[in-house]
Amino acid sequence: MTTIQIPGFVTFTIAIIVFFVGSSLNRILTPLKRWNIPEAVTGGLVAALLTLAAYRFFGAEIAFDLAARDMLLLYFFTGIGLNARFSDLRAGGKPLVILLVLTLTYLLLQNLIAVGSSTLMGLPEGIATLLGSVSLIGGHGTTIAWAPLIAARFGLGNALEIGIASATLGLVIASLVGGPVARVLISRHHLSGQPAEPPSIGLPDAPATERESSINHVNLLRTVLVLNVAILIGFALDEIVAETGIKLPLFVVCLLVAIVMTNTIPRLFPHMFWPSRSRSLALVSDLSLNIFLAMSLMSMQLWTLGGLGPALVIVLGIQTIVAVLYMIFIVFPAMGRDYQAAVISAGFSGISLGATPTAIANMTAVTKAHGPAPTAFIILPLVSAFFIDIANALVIGFMVR
């Protein structure tokens, strides 16, 4: 087996090509666009299949340098923070609590399904933990963090491989089911967004007027400067927060910093340029998310899924069915049965089966086609990337004990 290491700049360039491949396929295969499958997901899966073919037929393991991916994630979530007005946060107070309760409930349900189905199929003890919230709600990061402890506790020598395979397959499924769920809900209930609302993430697919399309290099550079300042403050605060013993993802810290900045600086300096709800910020956010997602999906090592036996695939199939039913019959009604609820339901696929960026990508694909949903982009990352991580750690600790 030969390992081919792709340098960071080449990886970034390939990710752009992968996005355009996905965009072209979405135009050619109209069902992909109709069902709100993000372009980066389409292209990323094609690239992942090509790396799988290289592994199977040529014995070449392609590894990408993903250093730029983490920076793109910071740009994206900081952009969400810069669009967050306190009025939106106040409006999102009740929905935030409801979504948190729904997610906590699903966290317990997901682990019950994993335990029950694994027991019925006679899988080794400890695998249930890996096929529940460790790999699905937790994703790759949580899997890597907990796999050594699970391996030692239950004597599972391949715990990491099982967990990574489950998290990888969950990410693929989450990327594919969110858009169709939203499509069904929007069509069935005749829902739509508010076209007059400025874009928060991504520019709409419809042609813009000359005034709307006026994005110049000065505004773009001003936007990037504000993003960079917020991220630098986030880096500094992250170190201070870490010293207190509180563990937060860096992108959550940057998100919170941006929220504070966008609700104070424009009030103190009303004549100063500020990028909130601007097309330049929407453009940067869209670019960051798409390249991040393309990198994430094209770098998936699909050959690790070969270690999953039929029984494990069945467990993940059950998890997927339950997640989709939960989105349609629990999340959507509880969140209000409106357009915002449909967008959040699309994003819930990322919470339940994939990762926060997957959730946001699914919601972005929906809002680009049907109109903005600003509250959804505020409350879902806070639930998915902050509150649920704490609850998941407590539940995993209990299951391992």
PDB file of C-alpha atoms in Angstrom, residues 117-319:
ATOM      1  CA  SER A 117     -30.541  -3.192  18.050  1.00  0.00           C
ATOM      2  CA  SER A 118     -26.986  -4.239  18.960  1.00  0.00           C
ATOM      3  CA  THR A 119     -28.309  -6.526  21.687  1.00  0.00           C
ATOM      4  CA  LEU A 120     -30.882  -8.124  19.387  1.00  0.00           C
ATOM      5  CA  MET A 121     -28.213  -8.874  16.781  1.00  0.00           C
ATOM      6  CA  GLY A 122     -25.739 -10.175  19.305  1.00  0.00           C
ATOM      7  CA  LEU A 123     -23.005  -7.626  18.625  1.00  0.00           C
ATOM      8  CA  PRO A 124     -20.098  -7.481  21.084  1.00  0.00           C
ATOM      9  CA  GLU A 125     -20.583  -5.392  24.214  1.00  0.00           C
ATOM     10  CA  GLY A 126     -19.386  -1.816  23.747  1.00  0.00           C
ATOM     11  CA  ILE A 127     -20.204  -1.556  20.052  1.00  0.00           C
ATOM     12  CA  ALA A 128     -23.590  -0.045  20.939  1.00  0.00           C
ATOM     13  CA  THR A 129     -21.821   2.974  22.387  1.00  0.00           C
ATOM     14  CA  LEU A 130     -19.909   3.477  19.142  1.00  0.00           C
ATOM     15  CA  LEU A 131     -23.046   3.186  16.997  1.00  0.00           C
ATOM     16  CA  GLY A 132     -24.935   5.733  19.071  1.00  0.00           C
ATOM     17  CA  SER A 133     -24.189   9.312  20.021  1.00  0.00           C
ATOM     18  CA  VAL A 134     -20.411   8.812  20.127  1.00  0.00           C
ATOM     19  CA  SER A 135     -20.056   8.590  16.351  1.00  0.00           C
ATOM     20  CA  LEU A 136     -23.359  10.003  15.070  1.00  0.00           C
ATOM     21  CA  ILE A 137     -24.179  13.047  17.181  1.00  0.00           C
ATOM     22  CA  GLY A 138     -20.560  13.330  18.302  1.00  0.00           C
ATOM     23  CA  GLY A 139     -18.897  12.834  14.925  1.00  0.00           C
ATOM     24  CA  HIS A 140     -15.263  12.071  14.211  1.00  0.00           C
ATOM     25  CA  GLY A 141     -13.831  14.279  16.954  1.00  0.00           C
ATOM     26  CA  THR A 142     -15.855  12.686  19.745  1.00  0.00           C
ATOM     27  CA  THR A 143     -15.151   9.216  18.338  1.00  0.00           C
ATOM     28  CA  ILE A 144     -11.396   9.771  18.353  1.00  0.00           C
ATOM     29  CA  ALA A 145     -11.544  11.157  21.889  1.00  0.00           C
ATOM     30  CA  TRP A 146     -13.579   8.298  23.393  1.00  0.00           C
ATOM     31  CA  ALA A 147     -12.484   5.263  21.351  1.00  0.00           C
ATOM     32  CA  PRO A 148      -9.394   4.436  23.470  1.00  0.00           C
ATOM     33  CA  LEU A 149     -11.455   4.430  26.673  1.00  0.00           C
ATOM     34  CA  ILE A 150     -14.186   2.292  25.081  1.00  0.00           C
ATOM     35  CA  ALA A 151     -11.568  -0.110  23.714  1.00  0.00           C
ATOM     36  CA  ALA A 152     -10.014  -0.513  27.163  1.00  0.00           C
ATOM     37  CA  ARG A 153     -13.351  -0.805  28.981  1.00  0.00           C
ATOM     38  CA  PHE A 154     -14.912  -3.427  26.687  1.00  0.00           C
ATOM     39  CA  GLY A 155     -11.830  -5.069  25.168  1.00  0.00           C
ATOM     40  CA  LEU A 156     -12.628  -3.833  21.653  1.00  0.00           C
ATOM     41  CA  GLY A 157      -9.337  -3.687  19.799  1.00  0.00           C
ATOM     42  CA  ASN A 158     -10.989  -2.172  16.691  1.00  0.00           C
ATOM     43  CA  ALA A 159     -13.118   0.385  18.551  1.00  0.00           C
ATOM     44  CA  LEU A 160     -11.556   3.339  16.731  1.00  0.00           C
ATOM     45  CA  GLU A 161     -12.042   1.763  13.294  1.00  0.00           C
ATOM     46  CA  ILE A 162     -15.698   0.943  14.027  1.00  0.00           C
ATOM     47  CA  GLY A 163     -16.380   4.418  15.385  1.00  0.00           C
ATOM     48  CA  ILE A 164     -14.669   6.220  12.495  1.00  0.00           C
ATOM     49  CA  ALA A 165     -16.502   4.075   9.942  1.00  0.00           C
ATOM     50  CA  SER A 166     -19.827   4.790  11.626  1.00  0.00           C
ATOM     51  CA  ALA A 167     -19.115   8.537  11.823  1.00  0.00           C
ATOM     52  CA  THR A 168     -18.072   8.606   8.151  1.00  0.00           C
ATOM     53  CA  LEU A 169     -21.193   6.827   6.949  1.00  0.00           C
ATOM     54  CA  GLY A 170     -23.316   9.053   9.190  1.00  0.00           C
ATOM     55  CA  LEU A 171     -21.764  12.147   7.626  1.00  0.00           C
ATOM     56  CA  VAL A 172     -22.600  10.888   4.137  1.00  0.00           C
ATOM     57  CA  ILE A 173     -26.186  10.071   5.098  1.00  0.00           C
ATOM     58  CA  ALA A 174     -26.676  13.409   6.869  1.00  0.00           C
ATOM     59  CA  SER A 175     -25.495  15.240   3.745  1.00  0.00           C
ATOM     60  CA  LEU A 176     -28.074  13.446   1.621  1.00  0.00           C
ATOM     61  CA  VAL A 177     -31.240  13.347   3.724  1.00  0.00           C
ATOM     62  CA  GLY A 178     -31.546  16.923   5.045  1.00  0.00           C
ATOM     63  CA  GLY A 179     -32.420  18.577   1.738  1.00  0.00           C
ATOM     64  CA  PRO A 180     -35.061  16.030   0.701  1.00  0.00           C
ATOM     65  CA  VAL A 181     -36.713  16.271   4.137  1.00  0.00           C
ATOM     66  CA  ALA A 182     -36.994  20.048   3.764  1.00  0.00           C
ATOM     67  CA  ARG A 183     -38.255  19.654   0.199  1.00  0.00           C
ATOM     68  CA  VAL A 184     -41.064  17.355   1.352  1.00  0.00           C
ATOM     69  CA  LEU A 185     -42.072  19.665   4.204  1.00  0.00           C
ATOM     70  CA  ILE A 186     -41.946  22.849   2.115  1.00  0.00           C
ATOM     71  CA  SER A 187     -43.973  21.315  -0.729  1.00  0.00           C
ATOM     72  CA  ARG A 188     -46.519  19.607   1.504  1.00  0.00           C
ATOM     73  CA  HIS A 189     -47.200  22.719   3.589  1.00  0.00           C
ATOM     74  CA  HIS A 190     -46.691  25.321   0.804  1.00  0.00           C
ATOM     75  CA  LEU A 191     -43.992  27.200   2.695  1.00  0.00           C
ATOM     76  CA  SER A 192     -41.507  29.867   1.589  1.00  0.00           C
ATOM     77  CA  GLY A 193     -39.056  32.334   3.082  1.00  0.00           C
ATOM     78  CA  GLN A 194     -39.084  36.108   2.892  1.00  0.00           C
ATOM     79  CA  PRO A 195     -37.293  37.087  -0.355  1.00  0.00           C
ATOM     80  CA  ALA A 196     -36.959  40.716   0.820  1.00  0.00           C
ATOM     81  CA  GLU A 197     -34.734  39.662   3.721  1.00  0.00           C
ATOM     82  CA  PRO A 198     -31.007  40.258   2.996  1.00  0.00           C
ATOM     83  CA  PRO A 199     -29.013  37.047   2.495  1.00  0.00           C
ATOM     84  CA  SER A 200     -27.184  35.772   5.579  1.00  0.00           C
ATOM     85  CA  ILE A 201     -25.329  32.859   3.998  1.00  0.00           C
ATOM     86  CA  GLY A 202     -24.931  32.322   0.296  1.00  0.00           C
ATOM     87  CA  LEU A 203     -26.276  34.367  -2.564  1.00  0.00           C
ATOM     88  CA  PRO A 204     -29.577  33.222  -4.079  1.00  0.00           C
ATOM     89  CA  ASP A 205     -29.530  31.274  -7.321  1.00  0.00           C
ATOM     90  CA  ALA A 206     -31.842  33.763  -9.032  1.00  0.00           C
ATOM     91  CA  PRO A 207     -30.135  36.584 -10.994  1.00  0.00           C
ATOM     92  CA  ALA A 208     -29.561  39.707  -8.918  1.00  0.00           C
ATOM     93  CA  THR A 209     -30.318  43.266  -9.953  1.00  0.00           C
ATOM     94  CA  GLU A 210     -27.404  45.572 -10.716  1.00  0.00           C
ATOM     95  CA  ARG A 211     -27.702  47.236  -7.301  1.00  0.00           C
ATOM     96  CA  GLU A 212     -27.849  43.921  -5.449  1.00  0.00           C
ATOM     97  CA  SER A 213     -24.869  42.532  -7.326  1.00  0.00           C
ATOM     98  CA  SER A 214     -22.565  45.457  -6.474  1.00  0.00           C
ATOM     99  CA  ILE A 215     -19.797  43.670  -4.592  1.00  0.00           C
ATOM    100  CA  ASN A 216     -16.476  45.447  -4.965  1.00  0.00           C
ATOM    101  CA  HIS A 217     -12.995  44.681  -3.713  1.00  0.00           C
ATOM    102  CA  VAL A 218     -13.134  47.400  -1.047  1.00  0.00           C
ATOM    103  CA  ASN A 219     -16.261  46.033   0.642  1.00  0.00           C
ATOM    104  CA  LEU A 220     -14.925  42.501   0.345  1.00  0.00           C
ATOM    105  CA  LEU A 221     -11.621  43.447   2.005  1.00  0.00           C
ATOM    106  CA  ARG A 222     -13.445  45.375   4.729  1.00  0.00           C
ATOM    107  CA  THR A 223     -15.544  42.300   5.399  1.00  0.00           C
ATOM    108  CA  VAL A 224     -12.495  40.033   5.601  1.00  0.00           C
ATOM    109  CA  LEU A 225     -10.802  42.515   7.951  1.00  0.00           C
ATOM    110  CA  VAL A 226     -13.742  42.505  10.362  1.00  0.00           C
ATOM    111  CA  LEU A 227     -13.825  38.698  10.232  1.00  0.00           C
ATOM    112  CA  ASN A 228     -10.100  38.503  10.943  1.00  0.00           C
ATOM    113  CA  VAL A 229     -10.341  40.856  13.934  1.00  0.00           C
ATOM    114  CA  ALA A 230     -13.193  38.808  15.404  1.00  0.00           C
ATOM    115  CA  ILE A 231     -11.251  35.572  14.873  1.00  0.00           C
ATOM    116  CA  LEU A 232      -8.102  37.022  16.485  1.00  0.00           C
ATOM    117  CA  ILE A 233     -10.125  38.044  19.539  1.00  0.00           C
ATOM    118  CA  GLY A 234     -11.655  34.564  19.519  1.00  0.00           C
ATOM    119  CA  PHE A 235      -8.199  32.966  19.571  1.00  0.00           C
ATOM    120  CA  ALA A 236      -7.182  35.113  22.559  1.00  0.00           C
ATOM    121  CA  LEU A 237     -10.383  34.408  24.482  1.00  0.00           C
ATOM    122  CA  ASP A 238     -10.179  30.700  23.705  1.00  0.00           C
ATOM    123  CA  GLU A 239      -6.938  30.463  25.644  1.00  0.00           C
ATOM    124  CA  ILE A 240      -8.475  32.317  28.591  1.00  0.00           C
ATOM    125  CA  VAL A 241     -11.562  30.083  28.535  1.00  0.00           C
ATOM    126  CA  ALA A 242      -9.392  26.949  28.372  1.00  0.00           C
ATOM    127  CA  GLU A 243      -7.537  28.015  31.528  1.00  0.00           C
ATOM    128  CA  THR A 244     -10.843  28.024  33.434  1.00  0.00           C
ATOM    129  CA  GLY A 245     -11.355  24.349  32.593  1.00  0.00           C
ATOM    130  CA  ILE A 246     -14.310  25.031  30.279  1.00  0.00           C
ATOM    131  CA  LYS A 247     -13.884  23.301  26.927  1.00  0.00           C
ATOM    132  CA  LEU A 248     -15.515  25.028  23.963  1.00  0.00           C
ATOM    133  CA  PRO A 249     -14.840  24.530  20.259  1.00  0.00           C
ATOM    134  CA  LEU A 250     -12.845  27.481  18.920  1.00  0.00           C
ATOM    135  CA  PHE A 251     -15.480  28.249  16.306  1.00  0.00           C
ATOM    136  CA  VAL A 252     -18.106  28.644  19.052  1.00  0.00           C
ATOM    137  CA  VAL A 253     -15.897  31.196  20.814  1.00  0.00           C
ATOM    138  CA  CYS A 254     -15.462  33.107  17.540  1.00  0.00           C
ATOM    139  CA  LEU A 255     -19.216  32.925  16.946  1.00  0.00           C
ATOM    140  CA  LEU A 256     -19.932  34.460  20.371  1.00  0.00           C
ATOM    141  CA  VAL A 257     -17.279  37.165  19.891  1.00  0.00           C
ATOM    142  CA  ALA A 258     -18.819  38.114  16.539  1.00  0.00           C
ATOM    143  CA  ILE A 259     -22.297  38.303  18.091  1.00  0.00           C
ATOM    144  CA  VAL A 260     -21.068  40.745  20.738  1.00  0.00           C
ATOM    145  CA  MET A 261     -19.162  42.827  18.188  1.00  0.00           C
ATOM    146  CA  THR A 262     -22.029  43.111  15.717  1.00  0.00           C
ATOM    147  CA  ASN A 263     -24.435  44.290  18.429  1.00  0.00           C
ATOM    148  CA  THR A 264     -22.115  46.904  19.960  1.00  0.00           C
ATOM    149  CA  ILE A 265     -19.685  48.393  17.418  1.00  0.00           C
ATOM    150  CA  PRO A 266     -22.326  49.632  14.905  1.00  0.00           C
ATOM    151  CA  ARG A 267     -24.120  51.369  17.811  1.00  0.00           C
ATOM    152  CA  LEU A 268     -20.941  53.028  19.058  1.00  0.00           C
ATOM    153  CA  PHE A 269     -19.730  53.948  15.570  1.00  0.00           C
ATOM    154  CA  PRO A 270     -22.867  54.328  13.428  1.00  0.00           C
ATOM    155  CA  HIS A 271     -20.980  55.693  10.393  1.00  0.00           C
ATOM    156  CA  MET A 272     -18.439  52.881  10.331  1.00  0.00           C
ATOM    157  CA  PHE A 273     -18.726  50.196   7.658  1.00  0.00           C
ATOM    158  CA  TRP A 274     -20.134  46.986   9.097  1.00  0.00           C
ATOM    159  CA  PRO A 275     -20.711  43.841   7.017  1.00  0.00           C
ATOM    160  CA  SER A 276     -23.828  42.434   8.728  1.00  0.00           C
ATOM    161  CA  ARG A 277     -26.427  41.126   6.256  1.00  0.00           C
ATOM    162  CA  SER A 278     -24.293  42.338   3.347  1.00  0.00           C
ATOM    163  CA  ARG A 279     -23.781  40.468   0.106  1.00  0.00           C
ATOM    164  CA  SER A 280     -20.017  40.548   0.646  1.00  0.00           C
ATOM    165  CA  LEU A 281     -20.349  38.686   3.954  1.00  0.00           C
ATOM    166  CA  ALA A 282     -22.832  36.248   2.405  1.00  0.00           C
ATOM    167  CA  LEU A 283     -20.294  35.595  -0.355  1.00  0.00           C
ATOM    168  CA  VAL A 284     -17.402  34.937   2.057  1.00  0.00           C
ATOM    169  CA  SER A 285     -19.590  32.699   4.222  1.00  0.00           C
ATOM    170  CA  ASP A 286     -20.800  30.715   1.227  1.00  0.00           C
ATOM    171  CA  LEU A 287     -17.277  30.269  -0.127  1.00  0.00           C
ATOM    172  CA  SER A 288     -15.932  29.160   3.262  1.00  0.00           C
ATOM    173  CA  LEU A 289     -18.699  26.647   3.864  1.00  0.00           C
ATOM    174  CA  ASN A 290     -18.564  25.099   0.408  1.00  0.00           C
ATOM    175  CA  ILE A 291     -14.799  24.642   0.344  1.00  0.00           C
ATOM    176  CA  PHE A 292     -14.848  23.331   3.929  1.00  0.00           C
ATOM    177  CA  LEU A 293     -17.511  20.786   3.059  1.00  0.00           C
ATOM    178  CA  ALA A 294     -15.811  19.785  -0.195  1.00  0.00           C
ATOM    179  CA  MET A 295     -12.577  19.170   1.725  1.00  0.00           C
ATOM    180  CA  SER A 296     -14.378  17.190   4.426  1.00  0.00           C
ATOM    181  CA  LEU A 297     -16.183  14.878   2.022  1.00  0.00           C
ATOM    182  CA  MET A 298     -13.429  14.370  -0.539  1.00  0.00           C
ATOM    183  CA  SER A 299     -11.023  13.392   2.266  1.00  0.00           C
ATOM    184  CA  MET A 300     -13.297  10.659   3.632  1.00  0.00           C
ATOM    185  CA  GLN A 301     -11.574   7.291   3.582  1.00  0.00           C
ATOM    186  CA  LEU A 302     -14.517   5.228   2.394  1.00  0.00           C
ATOM    187  CA  TRP A 303     -12.513   2.016   2.503  1.00  0.00           C
ATOM    188  CA  THR A 304     -12.798   2.135   6.301  1.00  0.00           C
ATOM    189  CA  LEU A 305     -16.488   1.328   5.823  1.00  0.00           C
ATOM    190  CA  GLY A 306     -15.450  -2.106   4.584  1.00  0.00           C
ATOM    191  CA  GLY A 307     -14.906  -3.110   8.187  1.00  0.00           C
ATOM    192  CA  LEU A 308     -18.593  -2.743   8.878  1.00  0.00           C
ATOM    193  CA  GLY A 309     -20.439  -6.045   8.746  1.00  0.00           C
ATOM    194  CA  PRO A 310     -24.072  -6.329   7.642  1.00  0.00           C
ATOM    195  CA  ALA A 311     -25.287  -6.163  11.239  1.00  0.00           C
ATOM    196  CA  LEU A 312     -23.610  -2.813  11.800  1.00  0.00           C
ATOM    197  CA  VAL A 313     -25.013  -1.445   8.550  1.00  0.00           C
ATOM    198  CA  ILE A 314     -28.485  -2.504   9.702  1.00  0.00           C
ATOM    199  CA  VAL A 315     -28.026  -0.575  12.959  1.00  0.00           C
ATOM    200  CA  LEU A 316     -27.068   2.562  11.043  1.00  0.00           C
ATOM    201  CA  GLY A 317     -29.995   2.018   8.684  1.00  0.00           C
ATOM    202  CA  ILE A 318     -32.362   1.939  11.664  1.00  0.00           C
ATOM    203  CA  GLN A 319     -30.741   5.083  13.058  1.00  0.00           C
TER     204      GLN A 319
END
